[in-house]
mmCIF file of C-alpha atoms and ligand atoms in Angstrom:
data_model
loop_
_atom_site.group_PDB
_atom_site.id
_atom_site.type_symbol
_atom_site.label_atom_id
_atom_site.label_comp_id
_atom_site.label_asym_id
_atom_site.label_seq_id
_atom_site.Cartn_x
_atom_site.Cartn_y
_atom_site.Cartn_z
ATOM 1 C CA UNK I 1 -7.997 1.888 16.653
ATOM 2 C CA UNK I 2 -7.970 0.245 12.813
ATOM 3 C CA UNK I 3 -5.095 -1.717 11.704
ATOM 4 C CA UNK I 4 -4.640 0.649 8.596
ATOM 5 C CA UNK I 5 -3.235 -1.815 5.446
ATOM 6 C CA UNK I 6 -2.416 0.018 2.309
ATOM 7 C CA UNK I 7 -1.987 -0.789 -1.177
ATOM 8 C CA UNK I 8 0.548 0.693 -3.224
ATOM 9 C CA UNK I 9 2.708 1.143 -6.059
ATOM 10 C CA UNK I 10 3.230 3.585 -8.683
ATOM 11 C CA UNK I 11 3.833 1.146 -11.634
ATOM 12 C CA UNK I 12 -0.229 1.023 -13.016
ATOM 13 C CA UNK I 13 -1.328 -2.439 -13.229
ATOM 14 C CA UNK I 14 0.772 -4.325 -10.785
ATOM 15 C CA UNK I 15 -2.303 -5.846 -9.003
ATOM 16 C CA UNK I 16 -2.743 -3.508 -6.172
ATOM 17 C CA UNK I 17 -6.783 -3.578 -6.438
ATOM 18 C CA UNK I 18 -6.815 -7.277 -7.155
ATOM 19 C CA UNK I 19 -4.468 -7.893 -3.739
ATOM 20 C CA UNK I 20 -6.585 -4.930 -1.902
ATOM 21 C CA UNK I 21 -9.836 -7.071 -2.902
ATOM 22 C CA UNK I 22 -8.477 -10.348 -1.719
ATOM 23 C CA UNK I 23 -6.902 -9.237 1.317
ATOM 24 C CA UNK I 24 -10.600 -7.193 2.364
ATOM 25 C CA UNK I 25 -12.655 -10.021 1.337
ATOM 26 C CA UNK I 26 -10.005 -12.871 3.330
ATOM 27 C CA UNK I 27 -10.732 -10.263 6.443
ATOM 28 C CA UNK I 28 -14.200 -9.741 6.324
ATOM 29 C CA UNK I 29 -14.788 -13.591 5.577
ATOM 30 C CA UNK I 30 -12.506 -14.198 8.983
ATOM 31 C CA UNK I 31 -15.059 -11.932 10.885
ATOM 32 C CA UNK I 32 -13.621 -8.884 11.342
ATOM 33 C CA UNK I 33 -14.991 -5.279 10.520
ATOM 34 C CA UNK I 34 -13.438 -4.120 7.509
ATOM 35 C CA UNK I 35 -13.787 -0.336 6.515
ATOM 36 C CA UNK I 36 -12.442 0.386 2.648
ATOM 37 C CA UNK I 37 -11.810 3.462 0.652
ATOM 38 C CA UNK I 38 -10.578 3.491 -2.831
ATOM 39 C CA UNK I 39 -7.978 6.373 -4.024
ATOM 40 C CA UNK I 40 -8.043 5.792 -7.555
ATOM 41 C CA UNK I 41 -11.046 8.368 -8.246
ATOM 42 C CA UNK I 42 -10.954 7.608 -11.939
ATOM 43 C CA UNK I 43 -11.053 3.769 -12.421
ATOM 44 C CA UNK I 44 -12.727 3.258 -8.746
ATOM 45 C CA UNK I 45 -11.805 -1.123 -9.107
ATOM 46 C CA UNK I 46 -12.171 -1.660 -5.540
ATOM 47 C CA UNK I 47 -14.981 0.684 -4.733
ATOM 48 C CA UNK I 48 -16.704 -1.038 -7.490
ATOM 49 C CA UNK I 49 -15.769 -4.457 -6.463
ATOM 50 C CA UNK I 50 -17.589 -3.959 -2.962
ATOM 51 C CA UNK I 51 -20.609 -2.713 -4.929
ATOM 52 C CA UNK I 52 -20.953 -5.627 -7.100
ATOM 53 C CA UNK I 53 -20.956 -7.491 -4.286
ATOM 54 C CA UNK I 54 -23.456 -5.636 -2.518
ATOM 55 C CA UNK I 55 -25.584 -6.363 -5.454
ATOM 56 C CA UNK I 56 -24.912 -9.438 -5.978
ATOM 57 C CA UNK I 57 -25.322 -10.654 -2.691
ATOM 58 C CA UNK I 58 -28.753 -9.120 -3.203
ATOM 59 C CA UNK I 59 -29.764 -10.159 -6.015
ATOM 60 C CA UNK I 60 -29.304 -13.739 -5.240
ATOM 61 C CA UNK I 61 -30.528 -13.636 -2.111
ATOM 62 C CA UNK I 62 -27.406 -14.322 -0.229
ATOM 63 C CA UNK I 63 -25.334 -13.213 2.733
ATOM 64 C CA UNK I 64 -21.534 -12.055 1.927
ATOM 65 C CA UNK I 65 -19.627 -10.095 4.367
ATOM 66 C CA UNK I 66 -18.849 -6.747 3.016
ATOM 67 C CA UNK I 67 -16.316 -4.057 3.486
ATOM 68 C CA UNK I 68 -17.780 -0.849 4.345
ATOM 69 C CA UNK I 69 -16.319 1.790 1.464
ATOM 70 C CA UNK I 70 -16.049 5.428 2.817
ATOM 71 C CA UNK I 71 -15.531 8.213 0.489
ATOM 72 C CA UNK I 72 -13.606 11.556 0.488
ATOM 73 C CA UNK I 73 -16.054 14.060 2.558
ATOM 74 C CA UNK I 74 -16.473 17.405 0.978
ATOM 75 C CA UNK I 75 -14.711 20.052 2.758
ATOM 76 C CA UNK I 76 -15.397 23.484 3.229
ATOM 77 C CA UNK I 77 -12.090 25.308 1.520
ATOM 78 C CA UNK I 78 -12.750 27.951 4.660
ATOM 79 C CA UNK I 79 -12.010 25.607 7.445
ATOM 80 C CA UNK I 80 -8.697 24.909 6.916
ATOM 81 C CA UNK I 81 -6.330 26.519 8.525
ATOM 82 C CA UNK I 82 -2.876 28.574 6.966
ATOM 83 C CA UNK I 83 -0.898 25.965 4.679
ATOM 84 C CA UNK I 84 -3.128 23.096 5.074
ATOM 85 C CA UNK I 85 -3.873 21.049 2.549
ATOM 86 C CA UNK I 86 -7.579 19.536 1.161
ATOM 87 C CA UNK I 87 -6.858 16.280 0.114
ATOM 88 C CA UNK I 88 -5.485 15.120 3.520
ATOM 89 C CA UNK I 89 -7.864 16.846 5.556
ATOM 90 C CA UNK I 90 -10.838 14.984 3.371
ATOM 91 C CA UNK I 91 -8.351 11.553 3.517
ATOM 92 C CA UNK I 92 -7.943 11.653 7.177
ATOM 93 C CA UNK I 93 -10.895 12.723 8.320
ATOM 94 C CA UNK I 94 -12.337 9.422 6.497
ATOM 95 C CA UNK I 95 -10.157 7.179 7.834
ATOM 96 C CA UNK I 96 -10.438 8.787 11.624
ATOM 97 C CA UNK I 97 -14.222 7.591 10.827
ATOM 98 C CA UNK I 98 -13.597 4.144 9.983
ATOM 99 C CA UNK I 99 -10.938 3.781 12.342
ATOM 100 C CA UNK I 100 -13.549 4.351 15.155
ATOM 101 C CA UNK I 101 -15.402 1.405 13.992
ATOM 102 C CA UNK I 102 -13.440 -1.229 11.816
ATOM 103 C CA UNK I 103 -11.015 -3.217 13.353
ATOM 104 C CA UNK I 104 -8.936 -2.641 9.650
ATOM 105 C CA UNK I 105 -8.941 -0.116 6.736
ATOM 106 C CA UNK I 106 -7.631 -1.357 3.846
ATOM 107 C CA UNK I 107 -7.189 1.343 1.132
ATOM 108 C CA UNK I 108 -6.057 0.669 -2.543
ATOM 109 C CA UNK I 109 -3.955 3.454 -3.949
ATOM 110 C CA UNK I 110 -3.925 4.403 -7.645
ATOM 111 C CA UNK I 111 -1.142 3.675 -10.462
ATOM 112 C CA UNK I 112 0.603 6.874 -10.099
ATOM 113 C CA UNK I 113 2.105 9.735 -7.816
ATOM 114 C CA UNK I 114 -0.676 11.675 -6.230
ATOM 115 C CA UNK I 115 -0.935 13.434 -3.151
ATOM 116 C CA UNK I 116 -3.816 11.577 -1.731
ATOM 117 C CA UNK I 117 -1.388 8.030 -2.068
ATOM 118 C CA UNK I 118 1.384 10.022 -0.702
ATOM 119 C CA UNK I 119 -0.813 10.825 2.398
ATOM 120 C CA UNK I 120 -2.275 7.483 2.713
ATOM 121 C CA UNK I 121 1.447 5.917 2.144
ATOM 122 C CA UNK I 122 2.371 8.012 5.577
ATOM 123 C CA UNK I 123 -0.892 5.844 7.754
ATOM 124 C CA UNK I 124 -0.184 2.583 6.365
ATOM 125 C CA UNK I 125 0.938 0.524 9.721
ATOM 126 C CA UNK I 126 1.098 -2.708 6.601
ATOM 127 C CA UNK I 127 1.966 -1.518 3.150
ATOM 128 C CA UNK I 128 1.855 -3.730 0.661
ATOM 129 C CA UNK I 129 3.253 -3.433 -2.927
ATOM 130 C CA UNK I 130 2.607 -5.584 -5.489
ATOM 131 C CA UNK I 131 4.867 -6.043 -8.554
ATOM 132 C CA UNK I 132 4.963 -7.683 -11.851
ATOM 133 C CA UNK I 133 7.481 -10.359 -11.931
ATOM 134 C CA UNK I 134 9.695 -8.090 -14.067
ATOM 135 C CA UNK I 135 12.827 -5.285 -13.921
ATOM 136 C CA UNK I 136 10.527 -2.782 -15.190
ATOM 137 C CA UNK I 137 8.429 -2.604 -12.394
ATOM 138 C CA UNK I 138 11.980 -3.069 -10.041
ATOM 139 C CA UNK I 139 13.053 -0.234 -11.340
ATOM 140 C CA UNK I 140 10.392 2.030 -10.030
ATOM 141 C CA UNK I 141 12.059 0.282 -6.203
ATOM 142 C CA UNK I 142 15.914 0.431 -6.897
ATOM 143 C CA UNK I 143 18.367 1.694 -10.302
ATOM 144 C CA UNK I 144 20.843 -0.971 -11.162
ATOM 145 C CA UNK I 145 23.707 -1.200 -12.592
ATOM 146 C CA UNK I 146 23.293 -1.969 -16.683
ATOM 147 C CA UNK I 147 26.092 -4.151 -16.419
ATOM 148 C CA UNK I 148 26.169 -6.137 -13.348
ATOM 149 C CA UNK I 149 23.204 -5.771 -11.843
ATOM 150 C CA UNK I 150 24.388 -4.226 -8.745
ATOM 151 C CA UNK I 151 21.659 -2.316 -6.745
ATOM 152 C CA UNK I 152 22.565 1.593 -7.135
ATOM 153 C CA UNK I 153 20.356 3.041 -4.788
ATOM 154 C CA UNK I 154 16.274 3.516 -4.248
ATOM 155 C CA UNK I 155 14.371 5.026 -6.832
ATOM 156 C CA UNK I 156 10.928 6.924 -6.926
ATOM 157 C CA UNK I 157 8.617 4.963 -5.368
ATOM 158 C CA UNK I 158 11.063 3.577 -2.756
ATOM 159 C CA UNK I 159 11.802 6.639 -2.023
ATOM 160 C CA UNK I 160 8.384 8.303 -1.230
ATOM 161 C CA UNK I 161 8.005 5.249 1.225
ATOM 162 C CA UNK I 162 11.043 6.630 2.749
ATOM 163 C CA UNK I 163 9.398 9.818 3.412
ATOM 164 C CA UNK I 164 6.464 8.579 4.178
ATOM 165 C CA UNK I 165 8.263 6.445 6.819
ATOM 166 C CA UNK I 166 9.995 9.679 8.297
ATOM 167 C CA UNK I 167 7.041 11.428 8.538
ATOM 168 C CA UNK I 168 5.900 8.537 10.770
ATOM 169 C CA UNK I 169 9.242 8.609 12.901
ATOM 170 C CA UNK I 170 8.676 12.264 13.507
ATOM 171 C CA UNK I 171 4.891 12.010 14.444
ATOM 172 C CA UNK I 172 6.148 9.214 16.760
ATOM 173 C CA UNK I 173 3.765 6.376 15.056
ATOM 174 C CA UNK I 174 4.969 2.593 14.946
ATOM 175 C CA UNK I 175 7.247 2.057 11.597
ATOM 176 C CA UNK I 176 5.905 0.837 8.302
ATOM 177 C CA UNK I 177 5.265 -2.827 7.709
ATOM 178 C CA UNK I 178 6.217 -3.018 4.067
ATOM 179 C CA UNK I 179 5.702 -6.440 2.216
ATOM 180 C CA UNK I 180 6.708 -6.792 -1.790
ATOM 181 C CA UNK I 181 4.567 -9.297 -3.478
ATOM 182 C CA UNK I 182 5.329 -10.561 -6.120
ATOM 183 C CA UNK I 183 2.251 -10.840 -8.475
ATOM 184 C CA UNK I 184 1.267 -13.084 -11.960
ATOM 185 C CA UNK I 185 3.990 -15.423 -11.833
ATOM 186 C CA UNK I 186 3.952 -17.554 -14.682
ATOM 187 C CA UNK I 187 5.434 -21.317 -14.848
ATOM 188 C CA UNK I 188 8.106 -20.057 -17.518
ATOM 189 C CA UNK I 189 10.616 -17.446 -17.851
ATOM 190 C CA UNK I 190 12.569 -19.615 -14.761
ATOM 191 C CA UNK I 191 15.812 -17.913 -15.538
ATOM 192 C CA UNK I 192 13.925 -14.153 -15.319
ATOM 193 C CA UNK I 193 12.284 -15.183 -12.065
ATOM 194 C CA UNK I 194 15.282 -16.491 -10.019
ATOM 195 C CA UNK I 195 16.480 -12.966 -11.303
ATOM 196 C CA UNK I 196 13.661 -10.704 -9.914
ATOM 197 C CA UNK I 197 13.686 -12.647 -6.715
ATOM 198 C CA UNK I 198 17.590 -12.670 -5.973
ATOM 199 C CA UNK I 199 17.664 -8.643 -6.438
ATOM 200 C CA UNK I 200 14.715 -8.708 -4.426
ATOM 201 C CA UNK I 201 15.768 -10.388 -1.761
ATOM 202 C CA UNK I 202 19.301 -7.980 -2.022
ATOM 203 C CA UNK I 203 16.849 -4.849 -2.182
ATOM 204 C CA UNK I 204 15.031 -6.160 0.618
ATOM 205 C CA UNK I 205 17.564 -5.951 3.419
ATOM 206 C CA UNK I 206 19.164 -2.721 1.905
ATOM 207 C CA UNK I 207 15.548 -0.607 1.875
ATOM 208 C CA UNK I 208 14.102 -2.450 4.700
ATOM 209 C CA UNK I 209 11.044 -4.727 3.532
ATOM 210 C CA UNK I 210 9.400 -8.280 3.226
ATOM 211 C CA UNK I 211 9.036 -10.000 0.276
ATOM 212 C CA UNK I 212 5.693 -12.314 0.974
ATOM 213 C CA UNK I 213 4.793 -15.265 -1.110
ATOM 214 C CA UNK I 214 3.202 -14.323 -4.551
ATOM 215 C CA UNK I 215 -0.173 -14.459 -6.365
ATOM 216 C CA UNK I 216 0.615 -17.198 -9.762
ATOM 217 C CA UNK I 217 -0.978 -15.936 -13.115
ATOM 218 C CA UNK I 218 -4.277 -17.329 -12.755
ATOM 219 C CA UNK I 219 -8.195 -16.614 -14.367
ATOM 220 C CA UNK I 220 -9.807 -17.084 -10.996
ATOM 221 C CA UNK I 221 -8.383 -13.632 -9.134
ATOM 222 C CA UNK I 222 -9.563 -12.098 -12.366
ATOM 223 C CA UNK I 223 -12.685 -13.561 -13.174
ATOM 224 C CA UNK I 224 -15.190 -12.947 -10.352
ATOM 225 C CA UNK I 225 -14.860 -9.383 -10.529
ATOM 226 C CA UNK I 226 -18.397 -8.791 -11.826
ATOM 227 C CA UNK I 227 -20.171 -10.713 -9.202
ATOM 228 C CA UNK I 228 -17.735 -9.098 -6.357
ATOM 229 C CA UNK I 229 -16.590 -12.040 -5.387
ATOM 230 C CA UNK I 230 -12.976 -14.406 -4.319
ATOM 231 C CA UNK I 231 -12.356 -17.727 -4.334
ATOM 232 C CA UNK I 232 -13.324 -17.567 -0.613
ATOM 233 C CA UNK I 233 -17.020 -17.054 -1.667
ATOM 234 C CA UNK I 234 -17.615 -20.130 -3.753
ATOM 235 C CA UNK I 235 -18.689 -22.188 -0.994
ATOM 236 C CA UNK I 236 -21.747 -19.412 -0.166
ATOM 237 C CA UNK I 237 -22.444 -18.838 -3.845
ATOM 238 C CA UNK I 238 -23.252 -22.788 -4.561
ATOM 239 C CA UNK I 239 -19.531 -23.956 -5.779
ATOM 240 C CA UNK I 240 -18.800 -27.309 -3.503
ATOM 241 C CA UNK I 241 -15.955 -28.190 -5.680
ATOM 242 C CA UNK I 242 -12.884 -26.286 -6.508
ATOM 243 C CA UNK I 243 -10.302 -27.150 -9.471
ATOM 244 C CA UNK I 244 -6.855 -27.931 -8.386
ATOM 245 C CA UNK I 245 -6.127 -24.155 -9.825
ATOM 246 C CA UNK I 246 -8.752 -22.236 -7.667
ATOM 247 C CA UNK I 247 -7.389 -24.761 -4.573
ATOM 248 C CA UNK I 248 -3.763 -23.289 -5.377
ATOM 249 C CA UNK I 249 -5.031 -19.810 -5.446
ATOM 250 C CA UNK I 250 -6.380 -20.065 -2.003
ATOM 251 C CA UNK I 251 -3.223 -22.121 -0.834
ATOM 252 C CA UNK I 252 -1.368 -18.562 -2.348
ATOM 253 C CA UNK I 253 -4.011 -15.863 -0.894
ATOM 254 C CA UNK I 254 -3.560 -18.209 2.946
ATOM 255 C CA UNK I 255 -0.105 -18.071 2.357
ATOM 256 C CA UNK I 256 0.173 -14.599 1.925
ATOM 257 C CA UNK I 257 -2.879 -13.747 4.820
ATOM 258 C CA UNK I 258 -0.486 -15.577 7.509
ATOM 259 C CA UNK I 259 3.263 -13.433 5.906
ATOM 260 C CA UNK I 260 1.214 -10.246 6.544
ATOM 261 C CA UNK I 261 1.409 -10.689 10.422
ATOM 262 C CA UNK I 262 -1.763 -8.938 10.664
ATOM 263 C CA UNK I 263 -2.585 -8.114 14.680
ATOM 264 C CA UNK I 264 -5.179 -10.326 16.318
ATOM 265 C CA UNK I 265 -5.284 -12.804 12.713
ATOM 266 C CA UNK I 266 -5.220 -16.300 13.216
ATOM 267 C CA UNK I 267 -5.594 -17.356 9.220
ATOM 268 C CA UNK I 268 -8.143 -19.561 9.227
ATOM 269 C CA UNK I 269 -9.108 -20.640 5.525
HETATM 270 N N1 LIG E 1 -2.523 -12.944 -10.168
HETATM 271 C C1 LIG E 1 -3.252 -12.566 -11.219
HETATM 272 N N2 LIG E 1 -3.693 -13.479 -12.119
HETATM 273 C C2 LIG E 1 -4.411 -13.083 -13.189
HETATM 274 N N3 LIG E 1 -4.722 -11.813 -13.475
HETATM 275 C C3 LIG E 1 -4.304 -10.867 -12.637
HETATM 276 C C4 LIG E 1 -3.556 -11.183 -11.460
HETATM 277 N N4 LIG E 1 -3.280 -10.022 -10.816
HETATM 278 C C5 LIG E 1 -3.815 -9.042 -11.544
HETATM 279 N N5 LIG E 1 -4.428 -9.524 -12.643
HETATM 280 C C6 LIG E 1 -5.073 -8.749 -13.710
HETATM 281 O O1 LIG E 1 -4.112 -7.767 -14.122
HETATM 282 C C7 LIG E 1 -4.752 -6.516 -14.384
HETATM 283 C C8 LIG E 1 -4.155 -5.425 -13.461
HETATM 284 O O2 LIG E 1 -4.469 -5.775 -12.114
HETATM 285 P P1 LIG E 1 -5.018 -4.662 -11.103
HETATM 286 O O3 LIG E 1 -6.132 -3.875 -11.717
HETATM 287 O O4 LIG E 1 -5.271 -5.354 -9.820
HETATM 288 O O5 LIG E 1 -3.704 -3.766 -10.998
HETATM 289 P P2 LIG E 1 -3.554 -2.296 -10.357
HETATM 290 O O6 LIG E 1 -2.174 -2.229 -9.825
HETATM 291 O O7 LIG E 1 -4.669 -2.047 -9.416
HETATM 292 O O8 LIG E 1 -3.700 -1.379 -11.634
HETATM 293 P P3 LIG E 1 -3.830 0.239 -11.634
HETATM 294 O O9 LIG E 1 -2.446 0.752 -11.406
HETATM 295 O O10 LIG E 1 -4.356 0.548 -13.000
HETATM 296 O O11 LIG E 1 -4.763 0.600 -10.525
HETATM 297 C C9 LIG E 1 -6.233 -6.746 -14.176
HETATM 298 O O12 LIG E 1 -6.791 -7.091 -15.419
HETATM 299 C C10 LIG E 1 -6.269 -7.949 -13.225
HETATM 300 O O13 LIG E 1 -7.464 -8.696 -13.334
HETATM 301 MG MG1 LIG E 2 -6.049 -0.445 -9.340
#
């Protein structure tokens, strides 16, 4: 059965597609079989990131290792049975398909509450959330205190992975791997930063997560989007020398390959 890895956070814009892209790509690229599906129905970044690739990859003649997205099946309303609901029988009847033939699923949830992330949240054996390097986007994990910063207690989003995470206990499924990543760290704001990552590291042990290495603020996990491609592709695409940036960036997406732990992954890039 798939490794299931799942991307997630409710604060919009924390980099969950851009970490859900790298982390596919760094997979396929390492040879393994990498099924995809992408929650957020309306903006669709990773779906359309694998199909720029696809195109790309054709267009120029090339050969690039591609996820294999799978979307929601329709389901006939009739066939469920009393109380069930349609969103997870479409989600896990498209995962039980990849599962049977990927060796992971990575799915990339959308910037909000929804039932489908809610469902997914409850198969992720490795979540991972991304977060901006700031205490608006740790307050969707924990409340603090406004005057000493103490750590209050979980809030929304650390919460739903706490029911997601019983719902696992009581179907008897391994617990959650959950990693916090901390995303577009810039070379200022050093005061801010040692901040975000003490509470962190507080929250960490309190809720029960990792925090993995982070992703710096940089133009090449942005830019490439068009053509479907990482900073792993260059090599295949023509690019034989990398800036000291784009070698940094792959130093950061290695570093944070190898934190994950993933089964059977020997990081090899
Ligand atoms: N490390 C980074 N360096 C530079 N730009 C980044 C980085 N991470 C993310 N971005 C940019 O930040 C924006 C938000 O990232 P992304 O779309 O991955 O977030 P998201 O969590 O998927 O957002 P949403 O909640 O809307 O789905 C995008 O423009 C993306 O290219
Ligand atoms: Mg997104």
């Amino acid at each position: 059965m798939a490794h299931i890895i799942v991307c997630g956070n409710e604060k919009g814009g924390s980099g969950k597609s851009t970490v859900t892209m790298h982390v596919a790509t760094a997979l396929v690229r390492m040879g393994f079989s990498v099924g995809g599906m992408d929650l957020d129905l309306r903006q669709r970044t990773f779906g359309h990131y694998v199909e720029n690739r696809q195109s790309y990859a054709k267009s120029q003649n090339v050969e690039l290792p591609c996820p294999e997205i799978a979307e929601l099946p329709e389901i006939d309303e009739g066939q469920l049975s009393p109380g069930e609901n349609i969103y997870d029988v479409r989600l896990s009847t498209a995962v039980a398909g990849l599962e049977q033939r990927c060796d992971f699923v990575v799915i990339d949830c959308p910037g909000s509450h929804t039932r489908l992330s809610q469902v997914a949240h409850s198969l992720a054996d490795t979540l991972i959330t991304p977060m901006n390097d700031s205490f608006v986007d740790f307050d969707l994990l924990a409340k603090r205190d406004p005057i000493n910063g103490n750590i209050e207690g979980p809030s929304v989003y650390s919460e739903m992975v706490w029911n997601a995470r019983q719902l696992r206990s009581q179907a008897g499924l391994d617990p959650i791997d959950w990693i916090v990543l901390r995303n577009r760290l810039g070379a200022q704001n050093m005061h801010n930063k040692k901040k975000v990552g003490d509470a962190l590291d507080e929250l960490s042990t309190r809720i029960g997560f990792r925090v993995a290495p982070g992703f710096n603020e940089r133009v090449i996990f942005r830019e490439l989007f068009p053509r479907g491609l990482t900073l792993l592709d260059l090599k295949d695409v023509g690019v034989q020398q990398m800036n000291l940036s784009n070698v940094a960036a792959r130093q950061e997406l290695r570093e944070l390959m190898k934190s994950l732990k993933l089964p059977g992954v020997t990081v090899n890039f």
